[in-house]
C-alpha positions as a LaTeX table, in Angstrom:
\begin{tabular}{lrrr}
\hline
Residue & $x$ (\AA) & $y$ (\AA) & $z$ (\AA) \\
\hline
Met1 & 147.41 & $-161.98$ & 145.10 \\
His2 & 148.90 & $-159.61$ & 142.47 \\
Arg3 & 147.24 & $-161.69$ & 139.77 \\
Leu4 & 143.86 & $-161.45$ & 141.53 \\
Leu5 & 144.18 & $-157.68$ & 141.84 \\
Leu6 & 145.08 & $-157.42$ & 138.15 \\
Leu7 & 142.10 & $-159.54$ & 137.18 \\
Gly8 & 139.87 & $-157.41$ & 139.41 \\
Cys9 & 141.08 & $-154.21$ & 137.73 \\
Leu10 & 140.63 & $-155.68$ & 134.27 \\
Trp11 & 137.14 & $-156.82$ & 135.20 \\
Leu12 & 136.17 & $-153.37$ & 136.48 \\
Leu13 & 137.60 & $-151.71$ & 133.38 \\
Ala14 & 135.54 & $-154.09$ & 131.27 \\
Ala15 & 132.33 & $-153.14$ & 133.10 \\
Pro16 & 129.58 & $-151.83$ & 130.79 \\
Pro17 & 128.71 & $-148.12$ & 130.68 \\
Ala18 & 126.59 & $-146.75$ & 133.52 \\
Ser19 & 123.42 & $-146.45$ & 131.48 \\
Ser20 & 121.80 & $-148.75$ & 128.95 \\
Ile21 & 118.29 & $-149.62$ & 127.86 \\
Phe22 & 116.69 & $-152.37$ & 129.94 \\
Gln23 & 114.18 & $-153.80$ & 127.52 \\
Arg24 & 114.57 & $-157.00$ & 125.53 \\
Pro25 & 114.20 & $-156.41$ & 121.75 \\
Thr26 & 110.84 & $-157.37$ & 120.24 \\
Gly27 & 110.75 & $-160.89$ & 118.88 \\
Thr28 & 113.61 & $-162.28$ & 120.98 \\
Pro29 & 112.88 & $-165.47$ & 122.95 \\
Ala30 & 112.03 & $-165.34$ & 126.65 \\
Pro31 & 114.97 & $-165.88$ & 129.03 \\
Ala32 & 115.77 & $-169.50$ & 129.85 \\
Arg33 & 114.92 & $-171.09$ & 133.16 \\
Leu34 & 117.20 & $-169.87$ & 135.94 \\
Gln35 & 120.18 & $-172.12$ & 136.53 \\
Tyr36 & 122.23 & $-170.20$ & 139.08 \\
Leu37 & 119.91 & $-167.56$ & 140.57 \\
Leu38 & 117.03 & $-168.41$ & 142.90 \\
Glu39 & 113.65 & $-166.90$ & 142.04 \\
Pro40 & 112.73 & $-164.41$ & 144.80 \\
Leu41 & 109.93 & $-165.62$ & 147.04 \\
His42 & 108.46 & $-162.09$ & 147.10 \\
Pro43 & 109.36 & $-159.93$ & 144.07 \\
Thr44 & 108.16 & $-156.73$ & 145.80 \\
Val45 & 109.90 & $-155.35$ & 148.89 \\
His46 & 107.81 & $-152.89$ & 150.92 \\
Thr47 & 109.49 & $-150.14$ & 152.91 \\
Gln48 & 109.23 & $-146.50$ & 154.03 \\
Arg49 & 111.45 & $-143.47$ & 153.72 \\
Gly50 & 114.33 & $-143.55$ & 156.18 \\
Ala51 & 114.25 & $-147.32$ & 156.63 \\
Thr52 & 116.81 & $-149.96$ & 155.61 \\
Ala53 & 115.64 & $-152.32$ & 152.86 \\
Thr54 & 117.22 & $-155.46$ & 151.41 \\
Leu55 & 116.51 & $-156.73$ & 147.89 \\
Pro56 & 117.19 & $-160.49$ & 147.85 \\
Cys57 & 119.47 & $-162.11$ & 145.27 \\
Val58 & 120.84 & $-165.54$ & 146.16 \\
Leu59 & 122.85 & $-167.93$ & 143.99 \\
Arg60 & 122.23 & $-171.69$ & 144.10 \\
Ala61 & 125.76 & $-172.32$ & 142.77 \\
Leu62 & 128.89 & $-170.32$ & 141.97 \\
Pro63 & 129.95 & $-170.53$ & 138.32 \\
Arg64 & 133.56 & $-169.87$ & 137.36 \\
Asn65 & 134.58 & $-166.30$ & 136.51 \\
Tyr66 & 131.16 & $-164.86$ & 137.19 \\
Arg67 & 130.10 & $-161.41$ & 138.30 \\
Val68 & 126.83 & $-160.03$ & 139.67 \\
Lys69 & 125.57 & $-156.65$ & 138.54 \\
Trp70 & 122.82 & $-154.70$ & 140.34 \\
Ser71 & 121.03 & $-151.95$ & 138.38 \\
Lys72 & 117.92 & $-149.79$ & 138.65 \\
Val73 & 115.43 & $-148.58$ & 136.07 \\
Glu74 & 114.76 & $-144.87$ & 136.55 \\
Pro75 & 111.01 & $-144.21$ & 136.07 \\
Ala76 & 111.65 & $-140.71$ & 134.70 \\
Asn77 & 113.50 & $-141.98$ & 131.61 \\
Tyr78 & 113.29 & $-145.81$ & 131.73 \\
Arg79 & 117.05 & $-146.17$ & 131.59 \\
Glu80 & 119.08 & $-148.70$ & 133.53 \\
Asn81 & 121.69 & $-147.30$ & 135.90 \\
Ile82 & 124.32 & $-149.59$ & 137.41 \\
Ile83 & 124.50 & $-149.56$ & 141.20 \\
Ile84 & 127.12 & $-152.16$ & 142.12 \\
Ile85 & 129.19 & $-154.93$ & 140.49 \\
Thr86 & 130.89 & $-157.80$ & 142.35 \\
Asn87 & 132.83 & $-160.91$ & 141.46 \\
Gly88 & 132.48 & $-162.37$ & 144.94 \\
Leu89 & 135.89 & $-161.07$ & 146.05 \\
Tyr90 & 135.78 & $-157.41$ & 145.06 \\
His91 & 133.00 & $-154.96$ & 144.37 \\
Lys92 & 132.56 & $-151.45$ & 143.04 \\
Asn93 & 129.69 & $-149.02$ & 143.62 \\
Tyr94 & 128.34 & $-146.63$ & 140.95 \\
Gly95 & 126.09 & $-143.59$ & 140.79 \\
Pro96 & 124.19 & $-141.51$ & 143.34 \\
Leu97 & 123.10 & $-144.55$ & 145.36 \\
Ser98 & 126.73 & $-145.46$ & 145.98 \\
Pro99 & 127.06 & $-144.06$ & 149.55 \\
Arg100 & 123.92 & $-145.85$ & 150.75 \\
Val101 & 124.24 & $-149.34$ & 149.24 \\
Arg102 & 126.19 & $-152.45$ & 150.16 \\
Leu103 & 126.03 & $-156.17$ & 149.54 \\
Arg104 & 124.47 & $-158.06$ & 152.44 \\
His105 & 126.80 & $-161.04$ & 151.83 \\
Ser106 & 125.52 & $-163.06$ & 154.80 \\
His107 & 127.07 & $-166.17$ & 153.15 \\
Arg108 & 129.12 & $-166.98$ & 150.03 \\
Tyr109 & 126.01 & $-167.42$ & 147.86 \\
Asp110 & 124.36 & $-164.17$ & 149.00 \\
Ala111 & 124.47 & $-161.22$ & 146.56 \\
Ser112 & 121.50 & $-159.35$ & 148.08 \\
Leu113 & 121.51 & $-155.55$ & 147.92 \\
Thr114 & 120.96 & $-153.50$ & 151.09 \\
Ile115 & 119.88 & $-149.85$ & 150.84 \\
Thr116 & 120.18 & $-147.71$ & 153.96 \\
Asp117 & 118.22 & $-144.54$ & 154.74 \\
Val118 & 115.75 & $-145.21$ & 151.91 \\
Ala119 & 114.84 & $-142.03$ & 150.00 \\
Leu120 & 111.77 & $-141.18$ & 147.92 \\
Glu121 & 113.72 & $-141.56$ & 144.69 \\
Asp122 & 114.78 & $-145.12$ & 145.58 \\
Glu123 & 111.38 & $-146.56$ & 144.70 \\
Gly124 & 111.33 & $-148.52$ & 141.47 \\
Arg125 & 112.44 & $-151.66$ & 139.65 \\
Tyr126 & 115.83 & $-153.24$ & 140.31 \\
Arg127 & 117.64 & $-156.03$ & 138.51 \\
Cys128 & 120.17 & $-158.54$ & 139.84 \\
Gln129 & 122.05 & $-159.97$ & 136.86 \\
Leu130 & 124.48 & $-162.86$ & 136.89 \\
Val131 & 127.03 & $-162.25$ & 134.13 \\
Asn132 & 128.55 & $-165.59$ & 133.13 \\
Gly133 & 129.48 & $-165.62$ & 129.46 \\
Leu134 & 126.71 & $-167.20$ & 127.39 \\
Glu135 & 124.71 & $-168.17$ & 130.48 \\
Asp136 & 123.72 & $-164.69$ & 131.71 \\
Glu137 & 120.51 & $-164.60$ & 133.74 \\
Ser138 & 118.70 & $-162.08$ & 135.92 \\
Ile139 & 115.83 & $-161.48$ & 138.31 \\
Ser140 & 113.77 & $-158.31$ & 138.74 \\
Leu141 & 112.52 & $-156.91$ & 142.03 \\
Thr142 & 110.46 & $-153.86$ & 142.93 \\
Leu143 & 111.13 & $-151.58$ & 145.89 \\
His144 & 107.79 & $-150.10$ & 146.96 \\
Leu145 & 107.53 & $-147.16$ & 149.36 \\
Glu146 & 104.39 & $-146.81$ & 151.43 \\
Gly147 & 103.22 & $-143.24$ & 150.99 \\
Val148 & 100.60 & $-140.75$ & 149.92 \\
Val149 & 99.95 & $-138.84$ & 146.66 \\
Phe150 & 98.59 & $-135.30$ & 146.77 \\
Pro151 & 97.71 & $-132.78$ & 144.04 \\
Tyr152 & 99.63 & $-129.52$ & 144.18 \\
Gln153 & 99.27 & $-126.13$ & 142.54 \\
Pro154 & 100.96 & $-122.78$ & 143.34 \\
Ser155 & 99.47 & $-119.67$ & 144.88 \\
Asn156 & 98.83 & $-118.06$ & 141.48 \\
Gly157 & 96.29 & $-120.68$ & 140.40 \\
Arg158 & 95.86 & $-123.85$ & 138.39 \\
Tyr159 & 97.89 & $-124.99$ & 135.39 \\
Lys160 & 100.97 & $-122.85$ & 136.04 \\
Phe161 & 103.75 & $-125.49$ & 136.07 \\
Asn162 & 105.76 & $-126.80$ & 133.18 \\
Tyr163 & 107.27 & $-130.22$ & 133.90 \\
His164 & 110.50 & $-128.91$ & 135.43 \\
Glu165 & 108.67 & $-126.41$ & 137.63 \\
Ala166 & 106.29 & $-129.14$ & 138.82 \\
Lys167 & 109.22 & $-131.40$ & 139.68 \\
Arg168 & 110.91 & $-128.61$ & 141.62 \\
Ala169 & 107.68 & $-127.63$ & 143.40 \\
Cys170 & 107.16 & $-131.16$ & 144.72 \\
Glu171 & 110.77 & $-131.35$ & 145.92 \\
Gln172 & 110.36 & $-128.03$ & 147.74 \\
Gln173 & 107.39 & $-129.51$ & 149.62 \\
Asp174 & 109.31 & $-132.58$ & 150.90 \\
Ser175 & 108.01 & $-134.86$ & 148.16 \\
Arg176 & 108.68 & $-135.80$ & 144.55 \\
Leu177 & 106.58 & $-136.15$ & 141.39 \\
Ala178 & 104.49 & $-139.31$ & 141.66 \\
Thr179 & 104.92 & $-142.27$ & 139.34 \\
Tyr180 & 101.96 & $-143.60$ & 137.38 \\
Gln181 & 101.79 & $-146.62$ & 139.67 \\
Gln182 & 101.63 & $-144.35$ & 142.72 \\
Leu183 & 98.90 & $-142.22$ & 141.16 \\
Tyr184 & 96.91 & $-145.29$ & 140.14 \\
Lys185 & 97.14 & $-146.75$ & 143.65 \\
Ala186 & 96.01 & $-143.40$ & 145.10 \\
Trp187 & 93.00 & $-143.47$ & 142.74 \\
Thr188 & 92.05 & $-146.98$ & 143.93 \\
Glu189 & 92.20 & $-145.59$ & 147.48 \\
Gly190 & 89.83 & $-142.72$ & 146.67 \\
Leu191 & 91.82 & $-139.86$ & 145.12 \\
Asp192 & 89.34 & $-137.87$ & 143.01 \\
Trp193 & 90.74 & $-134.73$ & 141.38 \\
Cys194 & 89.50 & $-132.83$ & 138.35 \\
Asn195 & 92.69 & $-130.91$ & 137.51 \\
Ala196 & 95.30 & $-132.61$ & 135.34 \\
Gly197 & 98.84 & $-132.81$ & 136.68 \\
Trp198 & 102.36 & $-133.86$ & 135.71 \\
Ile199 & 103.83 & $-137.14$ & 136.94 \\
Leu200 & 107.44 & $-138.30$ & 136.95 \\
Asp201 & 107.65 & $-139.75$ & 133.43 \\
Gly202 & 106.50 & $-136.49$ & 131.83 \\
Thr203 & 102.93 & $-137.58$ & 131.14 \\
Val204 & 99.80 & $-135.79$ & 132.39 \\
His205 & 96.80 & $-137.42$ & 134.12 \\
Tyr206 & 93.91 & $-136.86$ & 136.49 \\
Pro207 & 92.12 & $-139.43$ & 138.70 \\
Ile208 & 88.31 & $-139.50$ & 138.75 \\
Ile209 & 86.11 & $-141.53$ & 141.11 \\
Asn210 & 82.84 & $-139.66$ & 140.55 \\
Ser211 & 82.22 & $-138.87$ & 136.88 \\
Arg212 & 80.81 & $-135.35$ & 136.43 \\
Glu213 & 80.33 & $-132.67$ & 133.81 \\
Pro214 & 83.34 & $-130.43$ & 134.51 \\
Cys215 & 85.65 & $-133.49$ & 134.54 \\
Gly216 & 85.11 & $-135.04$ & 131.12 \\
Gly217 & 81.38 & $-135.62$ & 131.45 \\
Arg218 & 79.11 & $-138.04$ & 133.26 \\
Leu219 & 79.30 & $-140.70$ & 130.55 \\
Leu220 & 83.01 & $-141.39$ & 130.95 \\
Leu221 & 83.84 & $-144.22$ & 133.32 \\
Pro222 & 85.85 & $-143.56$ & 136.50 \\
Gly223 & 89.58 & $-144.05$ & 136.15 \\
Val224 & 92.94 & $-142.36$ & 135.78 \\
Arg225 & 92.39 & $-140.27$ & 132.67 \\
Thr226 & 95.37 & $-139.31$ & 130.60 \\
Tyr227 & 96.52 & $-136.50$ & 128.32 \\
Gly228 & 99.61 & $-138.55$ & 127.43 \\
Ala229 & 103.09 & $-137.09$ & 127.06 \\
Lys230 & 103.28 & $-133.31$ & 126.87 \\
Asp231 & 105.94 & $-130.74$ & 126.04 \\
Lys232 & 107.98 & $-130.43$ & 129.24 \\
Gln233 & 108.92 & $-126.83$ & 128.53 \\
Lys234 & 105.79 & $-125.30$ & 127.00 \\
Asp235 & 102.76 & $-127.16$ & 128.39 \\
Arg236 & 101.44 & $-126.20$ & 131.82 \\
Phe237 & 99.48 & $-128.22$ & 134.37 \\
Asp238 & 99.37 & $-128.90$ & 138.10 \\
Ala239 & 101.52 & $-131.55$ & 139.81 \\
Phe240 & 100.87 & $-134.84$ & 141.56 \\
Cys241 & 103.39 & $-135.23$ & 144.37 \\
Phe242 & 104.31 & $-138.29$ & 146.43 \\
Thr243 & 105.70 & $-138.42$ & 149.95 \\
Ser244 & 106.40 & $-141.14$ & 152.50 \\
Ala245 & 106.99 & $-141.46$ & 156.26 \\
Leu246 & 108.66 & $-138.61$ & 158.12 \\
Gln247 & 111.88 & $-138.65$ & 160.10 \\
Gly248 & 110.38 & $-136.22$ & 162.59 \\
Gln249 & 107.10 & $-134.80$ & 163.90 \\
Val250 & 104.49 & $-132.29$ & 162.79 \\
Tyr251 & 102.57 & $-130.44$ & 165.49 \\
Phe252 & 100.17 & $-127.49$ & 165.73 \\
Ile253 & 100.63 & $-124.16$ & 167.52 \\
Arg254 & 97.39 & $-122.35$ & 168.22 \\
Gly255 & 97.14 & $-118.59$ & 167.75 \\
His256 & 96.04 & $-115.71$ & 165.57 \\
Leu257 & 99.15 & $-115.36$ & 163.49 \\
Asn258 & 100.07 & $-113.94$ & 160.13 \\
Phe259 & 102.49 & $-115.88$ & 157.92 \\
Lys260 & 105.64 & $-114.18$ & 159.24 \\
Glu261 & 104.54 & $-114.66$ & 162.85 \\
Ala262 & 103.76 & $-118.32$ & 162.14 \\
Gly263 & 107.30 & $-118.98$ & 160.94 \\
Gln264 & 108.74 & $-117.22$ & 163.99 \\
Ala265 & 106.48 & $-119.20$ & 166.34 \\
Cys266 & 107.92 & $-122.45$ & 164.96 \\
Arg267 & 111.49 & $-121.18$ & 165.21 \\
Asn268 & 110.86 & $-120.17$ & 168.83 \\
His269 & 110.20 & $-123.87$ & 169.51 \\
Gly270 & 113.35 & $-125.00$ & 167.70 \\
Ala271 & 111.31 & $-126.14$ & 164.68 \\
Ala272 & 110.51 & $-125.00$ & 161.15 \\
Ile273 & 107.17 & $-124.21$ & 159.59 \\
Ala274 & 105.93 & $-127.47$ & 158.03 \\
Lys275 & 105.88 & $-128.16$ & 154.32 \\
Val276 & 102.81 & $-129.50$ & 152.51 \\
Gly277 & 104.34 & $-132.95$ & 152.04 \\
Gln278 & 105.20 & $-133.13$ & 155.73 \\
Leu279 & 101.61 & $-132.37$ & 156.71 \\
Tyr280 & 100.30 & $-135.06$ & 154.34 \\
Ser281 & 102.82 & $-137.53$ & 155.74 \\
Ala282 & 101.80 & $-136.76$ & 159.33 \\
Trp283 & 98.15 & $-137.19$ & 158.35 \\
Lys284 & 98.82 & $-140.50$ & 156.59 \\
Phe285 & 101.32 & $-142.14$ & 158.95 \\
Ser286 & 100.74 & $-140.45$ & 162.33 \\
Gln287 & 96.97 & $-139.95$ & 161.99 \\
Leu288 & 97.32 & $-136.23$ & 162.71 \\
Asp289 & 93.77 & $-134.93$ & 163.11 \\
Arg290 & 93.02 & $-131.25$ & 163.76 \\
Cys291 & 90.14 & $-129.01$ & 162.89 \\
Asp292 & 92.36 & $-125.93$ & 162.97 \\
Gly293 & 93.64 & $-124.26$ & 159.83 \\
Gly294 & 97.37 & $-123.55$ & 160.03 \\
Trp295 & 100.02 & $-121.87$ & 157.93 \\
Leu296 & 102.46 & $-123.98$ & 155.91 \\
Ala297 & 105.82 & $-123.09$ & 154.34 \\
Asp298 & 104.38 & $-122.35$ & 150.88 \\
Gly299 & 101.97 & $-119.74$ & 152.27 \\
Ser300 & 98.92 & $-122.02$ & 152.11 \\
Val301 & 96.59 & $-122.77$ & 155.03 \\
Arg302 & 95.49 & $-126.38$ & 155.53 \\
Tyr303 & 94.34 & $-128.83$ & 158.19 \\
Pro304 & 94.42 & $-132.66$ & 158.41 \\
Ile305 & 91.28 & $-134.72$ & 159.16 \\
Thr306 & 91.43 & $-138.45$ & 159.86 \\
Thr307 & 87.98 & $-138.68$ & 161.50 \\
Pro308 & 85.49 & $-136.71$ & 159.36 \\
Arg309 & 82.89 & $-134.74$ & 161.31 \\
Glu310 & 80.32 & $-132.09$ & 160.55 \\
Arg311 & 82.06 & $-129.20$ & 162.29 \\
Cys312 & 85.35 & $-129.86$ & 160.44 \\
Gly313 & 84.31 & $-129.04$ & 156.91 \\
Gly314 & 81.46 & $-131.54$ & 156.68 \\
Leu315 & 83.12 & $-133.67$ & 153.98 \\
Pro316 & 82.54 & $-137.43$ & 154.41 \\
Asp317 & 86.08 & $-138.63$ & 153.67 \\
Pro318 & 89.39 & $-138.18$ & 155.53 \\
Gly319 & 91.89 & $-135.85$ & 153.93 \\
Val320 & 93.95 & $-132.70$ & 154.15 \\
Arg321 & 91.62 & $-129.74$ & 153.67 \\
Ser322 & 92.79 & $-126.45$ & 152.20 \\
Phe323 & 91.85 & $-122.80$ & 152.68 \\
Gly324 & 94.02 & $-121.94$ & 149.68 \\
Phe325 & 96.55 & $-119.11$ & 149.86 \\
Pro326 & 95.10 & $-116.28$ & 151.96 \\
Ser327 & 96.86 & $-112.94$ & 152.36 \\
Lys328 & 100.03 & $-113.49$ & 154.37 \\
Glu329 & 99.10 & $-110.48$ & 156.50 \\
Met330 & 95.92 & $-112.11$ & 157.86 \\
Arg331 & 96.33 & $-112.86$ & 161.57 \\
Thr332 & 93.63 & $-115.49$ & 161.85 \\
Tyr333 & 95.43 & $-118.86$ & 161.80 \\
Gly334 & 97.72 & $-121.04$ & 163.84 \\
Thr335 & 100.70 & $-122.82$ & 162.35 \\
Tyr336 & 101.93 & $-126.35$ & 161.71 \\
Cys337 & 105.56 & $-126.89$ & 162.68 \\
Phe338 & 108.01 & $-129.66$ & 161.85 \\
Val339 & 110.87 & $-130.82$ & 164.04 \\
Gly340 & 113.27 & $-133.42$ & 162.65 \\
\hline
\end{tabular}
């Protein structure tokens, strides 16, 4: 037993640093056919915020002196961060995911990774790597969160955020900066927005369904148009935020309230005034549908429509409509509240 513990300590001390580049150098041969790891039947695992998700990694045989390393590629910087390493007897967790991950280990060949209370930042590409001397091999899986992308700008107008301010603004509205894949999917589902915005990797884009003069001209084809990478400190744009399912409920309180009264009305019900991301989530996942404009935590007034109709703005598509940022002293709106 003492020898096993010593080997385990030596193995952990020999673990590679917590960050390294994922990509295979140009010109190197493709990895050999898997000998020990089973190819996943479904390389993408779909989940929602707050759920428990398992990324499968199963061995067909147990080589001698092996270890399995789980890691994740962070979409903001494309670096690989180690999550957990095991040799079948012992394991060690690494990084911010550490409190919420464990090995499923339903049998001796099972090295699958289970993530509890899935968060927005958990979406991305994961790798299960068998480390076995010269016979290293790995599989890649993608954790995909079902969610909704929404454009966001502050009360003082368009193109006011540098990258770090955009990132913080999304987080303050119960969301995070969208990835390119999330923005592209939103475009395929009908997102049409003329203002360019930051996404998580520091590039700037805008999605166009209907080509028109103020948005690059009528001759350009529809698509996700890009400005490429921009200076994260100096350049200023809007933001594209992403949110997923809520662990709670958004509801409307009718009234003629100013912004301060709206917040108090929610607190009187044991709730908080809803954030923009929470309203979008309720619209997307709970089909919240109201014709009434209501205050939100950022001082904007919006309302969610799942069944478009003439008397509710007249627009043909579902969506969250906005009245912008009216004076906080105006006593003409209700409020949307969130209770967790």
